[in-house]
Amino acid sequence: MKRSLLLIVAAVLGSTAATRAQSYTLEECTTLALENNRTLQNSRLDAQISTETRREAFTNFFPTVAAGGMAFYASDEVMKLSVPINLPIPGLSLPPMSMGMMKHGLMGGVTAVQPLFAGRQVAAGNRLARIGEEAGGLKVAVSERDVRETVQKYYWQLVALRGKLQTLDVVEQQLARIRSDVETAIRAGISTRNDLLRVELKQQEVASSRLKVENGITVYRLLLAQYVGVPQGEPFDIASPGDTLPTPPEGWYTDALEAAERRPEAQLLGKNLEAAKQQIRMTRGKNMPTIGVGAGYLYHDLTGQDNDFGMVFASVSVPITSWWGGSHAVKREQLKQRQAENERRQAVEMMEVEITQCWHEACEAYEQILLAQKSIASATENLRMNEDYYRAGTVALSDLLEAQTLLQQSRDQLTDATADYRVKLSRYRLVTGQ
């Protein structure tokens, strides 16, 4: 009996340990998201597809080998001959002799053709494929940055909500102390039950705020768990980042134009420009002659005898009719190249503006932290003075409750400002490639 009881206790403790949520740091969440995020996985698959496309294009440098064959059986001879028979005897003749052949037969062969010149289309196609492969890698970098940014946003939003929960704990303790003072004053006959009702209403308001914050924590925890790829149903939580105050943003400043040029989006647009140049060469190549050499082996049995032979040959193809519209096609691709140049220039300018805006937002968010810290100091002192004045009977309960509300708002303001600054500083570092 005693052994069974021990086994039951061990099972219960094991179950509790198994369901305890594992806590993940910001770095661990980011690592998980980079490994498991499905959008990022698709970007990597696109990059692999581009690699296979480049390898496929490289095979165009090799000879084209083809093999074919045919067997047939006709209802009658394909070739018929009528041969007259002339005899040297006057007045004597014979009917012509009929001959037929190719009623059935076999044919087959293998040929290999090596292109010597194709208007540089093969080389341009390989360059285009390589540019596509490099562009695929840049798209992966953009996706990785977006994943990091989203993880940062969800993580710090969770931290902010937890900070608000801690603030509510402090507020509940303060209200409990105020309620105790009010109940004492009611028993002493120096206060009315109306004051106690005011405190209870404030406590109910705090309880409602707690419910909203707890629900927000649940939702953001689920969002982050899904985003980083934690299996559904597995307990998940984040580790506390500690109480270290964020550092000023000045140490992360970088030149906006240089950062814009380094961004993968700018490099990606540069690849589009390179692709437009190669497309011009491809279009020109379509209007140029193609030259190739080849060799083959052929076999046939059409006359009842085996025949096989080898051969070498050369081919030249001149696209004469393509010249009529070829110059317009080249002009079209040149205009597209100019469009790509304008798009890249405009995008880099807009990225420079975005980086500058992110910098000012980060600086502004840090200033909000400093203002919130001052507000907390003032609100704390204001609450302390109102508690003393209330006990001395020189201020009303409404003044004391208002002072408590101001302190709560100041604490929430600091929590929000700190999370907002961390998100905006992280975004600035990401868009500047830091």
Coordinates of C-alpha atoms in Angstrom, one line a residue:
M1 CA 0.0 0.0 0.0
K2 CA 2.8 2.4 0.9
R3 CA 4.7 1.6 -2.3
S4 CA 1.6 2.2 -4.4
L5 CA 1.1 5.6 -2.7
L6 CA 4.7 6.5 -3.5
L7 CA 4.2 5.6 -7.1
I8 CA 1.1 7.7 -7.4
V9 CA 2.9 10.7 -5.8
A10 CA 5.8 10.3 -8.2
A11 CA 3.5 10.1 -11.2
V12 CA 1.7 13.3 -10.1
L13 CA 5.0 15.1 -9.6
G14 CA 6.3 13.9 -13.0
S15 CA 3.1 15.1 -14.7
T16 CA 3.4 18.5 -13.1
A17 CA 7.0 18.8 -14.2
A18 CA 6.1 17.7 -17.8
T19 CA 3.4 20.4 -18.1
R20 CA 5.5 23.2 -16.7
A21 CA 6.1 25.7 -19.4
Q22 CA 9.6 26.1 -20.7
S23 CA 10.9 29.6 -20.7
Y24 CA 12.7 31.0 -23.8
T25 CA 14.9 34.0 -24.0
L26 CA 14.7 36.5 -26.8
E27 CA 17.7 34.9 -28.5
E28 CA 16.2 31.5 -28.2
C29 CA 12.9 32.7 -29.6
T30 CA 14.8 34.2 -32.5
T31 CA 16.7 31.1 -33.2
L32 CA 13.6 28.9 -33.1
A33 CA 11.8 31.3 -35.5
L34 CA 14.7 31.3 -38.0
E35 CA 14.6 27.5 -38.0
N36 CA 10.8 26.9 -38.0
N37 CA 9.0 29.9 -39.5
R38 CA 7.2 28.6 -42.6
T39 CA 7.5 31.9 -44.5
L40 CA 11.2 31.8 -44.1
Q41 CA 11.3 28.2 -45.0
N42 CA 9.6 29.0 -48.3
S43 CA 12.1 31.7 -49.0
R44 CA 14.9 29.2 -48.5
L45 CA 13.1 26.8 -50.8
D46 CA 12.9 29.6 -53.4
A47 CA 16.6 30.1 -53.1
Q48 CA 17.2 26.3 -53.7
I49 CA 14.9 26.5 -56.7
S50 CA 17.0 29.4 -58.1
T51 CA 20.1 27.2 -57.6
E52 CA 18.7 24.4 -59.6
T53 CA 17.6 26.8 -62.3
R54 CA 21.2 28.0 -62.5
R55 CA 22.5 24.5 -62.7
E56 CA 20.0 23.7 -65.4
A57 CA 21.1 26.7 -67.5
F58 CA 24.7 25.6 -67.3
T59 CA 23.9 22.4 -69.1
N60 CA 23.1 24.5 -72.2
F61 CA 26.9 24.7 -72.8
F62 CA 27.0 21.0 -73.5
P63 CA 26.1 19.2 -76.7
T64 CA 22.5 18.4 -77.4
V65 CA 22.2 14.6 -77.8
A66 CA 19.1 13.0 -79.4
A67 CA 18.2 9.5 -80.3
G68 CA 15.3 8.2 -82.4
G69 CA 14.0 5.3 -84.3
M70 CA 11.1 4.0 -86.3
A71 CA 9.7 0.6 -87.5
F72 CA 6.9 0.3 -90.1
Y73 CA 4.9 -2.3 -92.0
A74 CA 3.0 -1.0 -95.0
S75 CA 0.0 -2.6 -96.7
D76 CA 1.8 -2.6 -100.0
E77 CA 5.3 -1.8 -101.3
V78 CA 6.3 1.8 -100.9
M79 CA 8.3 1.8 -104.1
K80 CA 7.3 -0.1 -107.2
L81 CA 9.2 -0.4 -110.5
S82 CA 8.0 -1.7 -113.9
V83 CA 10.9 -2.8 -116.0
P84 CA 10.2 -3.6 -119.8
I85 CA 11.8 -6.7 -121.3
N86 CA 13.1 -6.4 -124.8
L87 CA 14.0 -9.6 -126.6
P88 CA 16.2 -9.7 -129.7
I89 CA 13.7 -11.8 -131.6
P90 CA 11.5 -9.8 -133.9
G91 CA 7.8 -10.0 -133.2
L92 CA 8.3 -11.6 -129.8
S93 CA 7.8 -9.6 -126.6
L94 CA 7.2 -10.3 -123.0
P95 CA 5.2 -8.3 -120.4
P96 CA 7.2 -5.8 -118.3
M97 CA 8.6 -7.2 -115.0
S98 CA 7.3 -5.5 -111.8
M99 CA 9.5 -5.0 -108.7
G100 CA 8.5 -3.6 -105.3
M101 CA 10.5 -2.8 -102.1
M102 CA 10.1 -1.1 -98.7
K103 CA 7.0 -2.9 -97.5
H104 CA 8.5 -3.0 -94.0
G105 CA 11.7 -1.6 -92.5
L106 CA 13.7 -0.2 -89.6
M107 CA 15.4 3.2 -89.1
G108 CA 17.3 4.6 -86.1
G109 CA 20.1 7.0 -85.2
V110 CA 21.9 9.1 -82.6
T111 CA 23.0 12.7 -83.2
A112 CA 25.0 15.2 -81.1
V113 CA 25.0 18.9 -81.8
Q114 CA 27.4 21.4 -80.1
P115 CA 26.5 25.1 -80.4
L116 CA 29.5 27.2 -81.4
F117 CA 27.7 30.5 -81.5
A118 CA 24.1 31.4 -80.5
G119 CA 24.3 35.1 -80.4
R120 CA 25.6 34.9 -76.8
Q121 CA 22.2 33.8 -75.7
V122 CA 23.6 30.8 -73.7
A123 CA 26.1 32.9 -71.8
A124 CA 23.5 35.6 -71.1
G125 CA 21.0 32.9 -70.0
N126 CA 23.6 31.5 -67.5
R127 CA 24.3 35.0 -66.2
L128 CA 20.6 35.6 -65.7
A129 CA 20.3 32.3 -63.8
R130 CA 23.2 33.2 -61.6
I131 CA 21.7 36.6 -60.9
G132 CA 18.4 34.8 -60.0
E133 CA 20.3 32.6 -57.5
E134 CA 22.0 35.6 -55.9
A135 CA 18.6 37.4 -55.7
G136 CA 17.2 34.3 -54.0
G137 CA 19.8 34.6 -51.3
L138 CA 19.0 38.3 -50.8
K139 CA 15.3 37.5 -50.5
V140 CA 16.2 35.0 -47.7
A141 CA 18.1 37.8 -45.9
V142 CA 15.0 40.1 -46.1
S143 CA 12.8 37.3 -44.8
E144 CA 15.2 36.7 -41.9
R145 CA 15.2 40.3 -41.0
D146 CA 11.4 40.4 -41.0
V147 CA 11.2 37.3 -38.8
R148 CA 13.6 38.9 -36.3
E149 CA 11.6 42.1 -36.2
T150 CA 8.3 40.2 -35.6
V151 CA 9.8 38.1 -32.8
Q152 CA 11.2 41.3 -31.2
K153 CA 7.7 42.9 -31.4
Y154 CA 5.9 40.0 -29.8
Y155 CA 8.5 39.4 -27.2
W156 CA 8.7 42.9 -25.9
Q157 CA 4.9 43.3 -26.0
L158 CA 4.7 40.3 -23.7
V159 CA 7.4 41.9 -21.4
A160 CA 5.3 45.1 -21.4
L161 CA 2.1 43.3 -20.4
R162 CA 4.0 41.5 -17.6
G163 CA 5.3 44.8 -16.4
K164 CA 1.7 46.1 -16.3
L165 CA 0.8 43.1 -14.3
Q166 CA 3.5 43.9 -11.7
T167 CA 2.2 47.5 -11.6
L168 CA -1.3 46.1 -10.8
D169 CA 0.2 44.1 -8.0
V170 CA 1.6 47.2 -6.5
V171 CA -1.6 49.1 -7.0
E172 CA -3.6 46.4 -5.3
Q173 CA -1.3 46.5 -2.3
Q174 CA -1.7 50.3 -2.2
L175 CA -5.5 50.1 -2.4
A176 CA -5.6 47.4 0.3
R177 CA -3.6 49.8 2.6
I178 CA -6.0 52.7 1.7
R179 CA -9.0 50.5 2.4
S180 CA -7.6 49.6 5.8
D181 CA -7.1 53.3 6.5
V182 CA -10.7 54.1 5.4
E183 CA -12.2 51.3 7.5
T184 CA -10.3 52.6 10.5
A185 CA -11.6 56.1 9.8
I186 CA -15.1 54.8 9.6
R187 CA -14.8 53.0 12.9
A188 CA -13.5 56.2 14.4
G189 CA -16.5 58.1 13.0
I190 CA -14.4 60.5 10.9
S191 CA -15.3 59.0 7.6
T192 CA -18.4 57.6 5.9
R193 CA -19.2 54.4 4.1
N194 CA -19.3 56.3 0.9
D195 CA -15.5 56.5 1.0
L196 CA -15.3 52.7 1.4
L197 CA -17.5 52.3 -1.7
R198 CA -15.1 54.5 -3.7
V199 CA -12.2 52.4 -2.7
E200 CA -14.1 49.2 -3.6
L201 CA -15.0 50.7 -7.0
K202 CA -11.3 51.4 -7.6
Q203 CA -10.4 47.9 -6.6
Q204 CA -13.0 46.5 -9.1
E205 CA -11.5 48.7 -11.8
V206 CA -8.0 47.3 -11.1
A207 CA -9.4 43.8 -11.2
S208 CA -11.0 44.5 -14.6
S209 CA -7.6 45.8 -15.8
R210 CA -5.9 42.7 -14.5
L211 CA -8.3 40.5 -16.5
K212 CA -7.5 42.4 -19.7
V213 CA -3.8 42.3 -19.2
E214 CA -3.9 38.5 -18.4
N215 CA -5.9 37.9 -21.5
G216 CA -3.4 39.9 -23.6
I217 CA -0.5 37.9 -22.2
T218 CA -2.3 34.7 -23.2
V219 CA -2.9 35.9 -26.7
Y220 CA 0.6 37.2 -27.3
R221 CA 2.1 34.1 -25.8
L222 CA 0.1 32.0 -28.3
L223 CA 1.1 34.3 -31.2
L224 CA 4.8 34.1 -30.3
A225 CA 4.7 30.3 -29.8
Q226 CA 3.1 29.8 -33.2
Y227 CA 5.5 32.2 -34.9
V228 CA 8.7 30.5 -33.5
G229 CA 7.3 27.1 -34.3
V230 CA 6.7 25.6 -30.8
P231 CA 4.4 22.5 -31.3
Q232 CA 0.7 23.3 -30.6
G233 CA -0.3 22.3 -27.1
E234 CA 3.3 22.4 -25.7
P235 CA 3.6 24.8 -22.7
F236 CA 5.5 27.9 -23.7
D237 CA 6.6 31.0 -21.9
I238 CA 9.3 33.7 -22.2
A239 CA 12.2 34.3 -19.7
S240 CA 12.3 37.6 -18.0
P241 CA 14.9 39.9 -19.6
G242 CA 15.8 41.4 -16.2
D243 CA 15.4 44.9 -14.9
T244 CA 18.3 46.5 -16.8
L245 CA 17.5 49.9 -18.2
P246 CA 17.9 50.3 -22.0
T247 CA 21.0 52.2 -23.1
P248 CA 20.8 55.5 -25.2
P249 CA 20.5 55.0 -29.0
E250 CA 23.6 57.2 -29.9
G251 CA 25.9 54.2 -29.9
W252 CA 23.9 52.6 -32.8
Y253 CA 23.8 55.6 -35.1
T254 CA 25.1 55.1 -38.7
D255 CA 24.9 57.1 -41.9
A256 CA 21.5 56.7 -43.5
L257 CA 22.7 56.6 -47.2
E258 CA 25.4 54.1 -46.5
A259 CA 23.0 51.9 -44.6
A260 CA 20.4 52.2 -47.4
E261 CA 23.0 51.0 -50.0
R262 CA 23.9 48.0 -47.8
R263 CA 20.3 46.8 -47.3
P264 CA 19.4 43.6 -49.1
E265 CA 16.5 45.4 -50.8
A266 CA 18.9 47.8 -52.5
Q267 CA 21.1 44.9 -53.5
L268 CA 18.1 43.0 -54.8
L269 CA 17.1 46.0 -57.0
G270 CA 20.7 46.1 -58.2
K271 CA 20.3 42.4 -59.3
N272 CA 17.1 43.4 -61.2
L273 CA 19.2 46.0 -63.0
E274 CA 21.8 43.5 -63.9
A275 CA 19.1 41.1 -65.1
A276 CA 17.7 43.9 -67.3
K277 CA 21.2 44.3 -68.9
Q278 CA 21.4 40.6 -69.6
Q279 CA 17.9 40.6 -71.1
I280 CA 19.1 43.2 -73.6
R281 CA 21.9 40.8 -74.7
M282 CA 19.4 37.9 -74.9
T283 CA 17.1 39.9 -77.1
R284 CA 20.0 40.9 -79.4
G285 CA 21.2 37.3 -79.6
K286 CA 17.8 36.3 -80.9
N287 CA 18.5 38.4 -84.0
M288 CA 22.0 36.9 -84.7
P289 CA 22.9 33.8 -86.6
T290 CA 23.4 30.5 -84.7
I291 CA 26.2 28.1 -85.7
G292 CA 26.7 24.5 -84.6
V293 CA 28.6 21.4 -85.4
G294 CA 27.5 17.8 -84.9
A295 CA 28.0 14.2 -85.5
G296 CA 25.7 11.2 -85.8
Y297 CA 25.3 7.5 -86.4
L298 CA 22.4 6.3 -88.5
Y299 CA 21.1 2.8 -89.3
H300 CA 18.3 1.6 -91.6
D301 CA 16.9 -1.6 -93.0
L302 CA 14.6 -0.6 -95.8
T303 CA 15.6 -3.0 -98.6
G304 CA 16.1 -6.1 -96.6
Q305 CA 19.8 -5.3 -95.9
D306 CA 21.4 -3.7 -92.9
N307 CA 22.9 -0.3 -93.6
D308 CA 24.7 1.9 -91.0
F309 CA 27.0 4.9 -91.4
G310 CA 28.4 7.8 -89.4
M311 CA 28.5 11.5 -90.4
V312 CA 29.6 14.9 -89.3
F313 CA 27.8 18.1 -90.2
A314 CA 27.6 21.8 -89.6
S315 CA 24.5 24.0 -89.4
V316 CA 23.9 27.7 -89.7
S317 CA 20.6 29.4 -89.0
V318 CA 20.0 33.1 -89.8
P319 CA 16.7 34.6 -88.4
I320 CA 16.0 37.0 -91.3
T321 CA 12.4 37.7 -90.5
S322 CA 13.3 38.5 -86.8
W323 CA 15.3 41.5 -88.0
W324 CA 12.1 43.4 -88.9
G325 CA 11.0 43.7 -85.3
G326 CA 14.3 42.9 -83.6
S327 CA 15.5 46.5 -83.2
H328 CA 12.2 47.4 -81.5
A329 CA 12.5 44.5 -79.1
V330 CA 16.0 45.7 -78.1
K331 CA 14.7 49.2 -77.6
R332 CA 12.0 47.8 -75.4
E333 CA 14.4 46.0 -73.2
Q334 CA 16.6 49.2 -73.0
L335 CA 13.6 51.1 -71.8
K336 CA 13.0 48.5 -69.2
Q337 CA 16.6 48.9 -68.0
R338 CA 16.0 52.6 -67.5
Q339 CA 12.9 51.7 -65.5
A340 CA 15.0 49.4 -63.3
E341 CA 17.5 52.2 -62.8
N342 CA 14.8 54.7 -61.8
E343 CA 13.2 52.1 -59.4
R344 CA 16.4 51.4 -57.7
R345 CA 17.3 55.1 -57.3
Q346 CA 13.9 55.9 -55.9
A347 CA 13.9 52.9 -53.6
V348 CA 17.3 53.8 -52.1
E349 CA 16.1 57.3 -51.5
M350 CA 12.9 56.0 -49.8
M351 CA 15.0 53.6 -47.7
E352 CA 17.2 56.5 -46.6
V353 CA 14.1 58.4 -45.5
E354 CA 12.9 55.3 -43.7
I355 CA 16.2 54.8 -41.8
T356 CA 16.2 58.5 -40.8
Q357 CA 12.6 58.1 -39.6
C358 CA 13.5 55.0 -37.6
W359 CA 16.3 56.8 -36.0
H360 CA 14.2 59.7 -34.8
E361 CA 11.5 57.4 -33.6
A362 CA 14.1 55.5 -31.5
C363 CA 15.4 58.7 -30.1
E364 CA 11.9 59.9 -29.3
A365 CA 11.1 56.6 -27.6
Y366 CA 14.1 56.9 -25.4
E367 CA 13.2 60.5 -24.4
Q368 CA 9.7 59.1 -23.4
I369 CA 11.5 56.7 -21.1
L370 CA 13.3 59.6 -19.4
L371 CA 10.0 61.5 -19.1
A372 CA 8.2 58.5 -17.6
Q373 CA 11.0 58.0 -15.0
K374 CA 10.5 61.6 -13.9
S375 CA 6.8 61.2 -13.9
I376 CA 7.1 58.1 -11.6
A377 CA 9.3 60.0 -9.2
S378 CA 6.8 62.9 -9.0
A379 CA 3.8 60.6 -8.8
T380 CA 5.4 58.5 -6.0
E381 CA 6.1 61.6 -4.0
N382 CA 2.6 62.9 -4.7
L383 CA 1.0 59.7 -3.4
R384 CA 3.2 59.6 -0.3
M385 CA 2.2 63.2 0.5
N386 CA -1.5 62.5 -0.1
E387 CA -1.4 59.4 2.1
D388 CA 0.0 61.6 4.9
Y389 CA -2.5 64.4 4.3
Y390 CA -5.4 61.9 4.3
R391 CA -4.3 60.4 7.6
A392 CA -4.1 63.9 8.9
G393 CA -7.5 64.7 7.6
T394 CA -6.4 67.6 5.3
V395 CA -7.3 66.0 1.9
A396 CA -10.3 64.1 0.7
L397 CA -10.2 60.4 -0.3
S398 CA -10.8 61.4 -3.9
D399 CA -7.4 63.2 -3.9
L400 CA -5.7 60.2 -2.5
L401 CA -7.3 57.9 -5.1
E402 CA -6.4 60.3 -7.9
A403 CA -2.8 60.3 -6.7
Q404 CA -2.8 56.5 -6.8
T405 CA -4.2 56.6 -10.3
L406 CA -1.5 59.0 -11.5
L407 CA 1.3 56.7 -10.1
Q408 CA -0.3 53.7 -11.9
Q409 CA -0.5 55.7 -15.2
S410 CA 3.2 56.7 -14.8
R411 CA 4.3 53.2 -14.2
D412 CA 2.3 51.9 -17.2
Q413 CA 3.8 54.8 -19.3
L414 CA 7.3 53.7 -18.4
T415 CA 6.5 50.1 -19.2
D416 CA 5.1 51.0 -22.6
A417 CA 7.9 53.4 -23.4
T418 CA 10.6 50.9 -22.5
A419 CA 9.0 48.2 -24.7
D420 CA 8.4 50.7 -27.5
Y421 CA 12.0 51.9 -27.4
R422 CA 13.4 48.3 -27.5
V423 CA 11.2 47.5 -30.5
K424 CA 12.1 50.7 -32.4
L425 CA 15.8 50.5 -31.6
S426 CA 15.7 46.8 -32.8
R427 CA 14.0 47.9 -36.0
Y428 CA 16.6 50.6 -36.6
R429 CA 19.4 48.2 -36.1
L430 CA 17.8 45.7 -38.5
V431 CA 17.1 48.2 -41.3
T432 CA 20.7 49.5 -41.0
G433 CA 22.1 46.0 -41.1
Q434 CA 23.5 46.0 -37.6

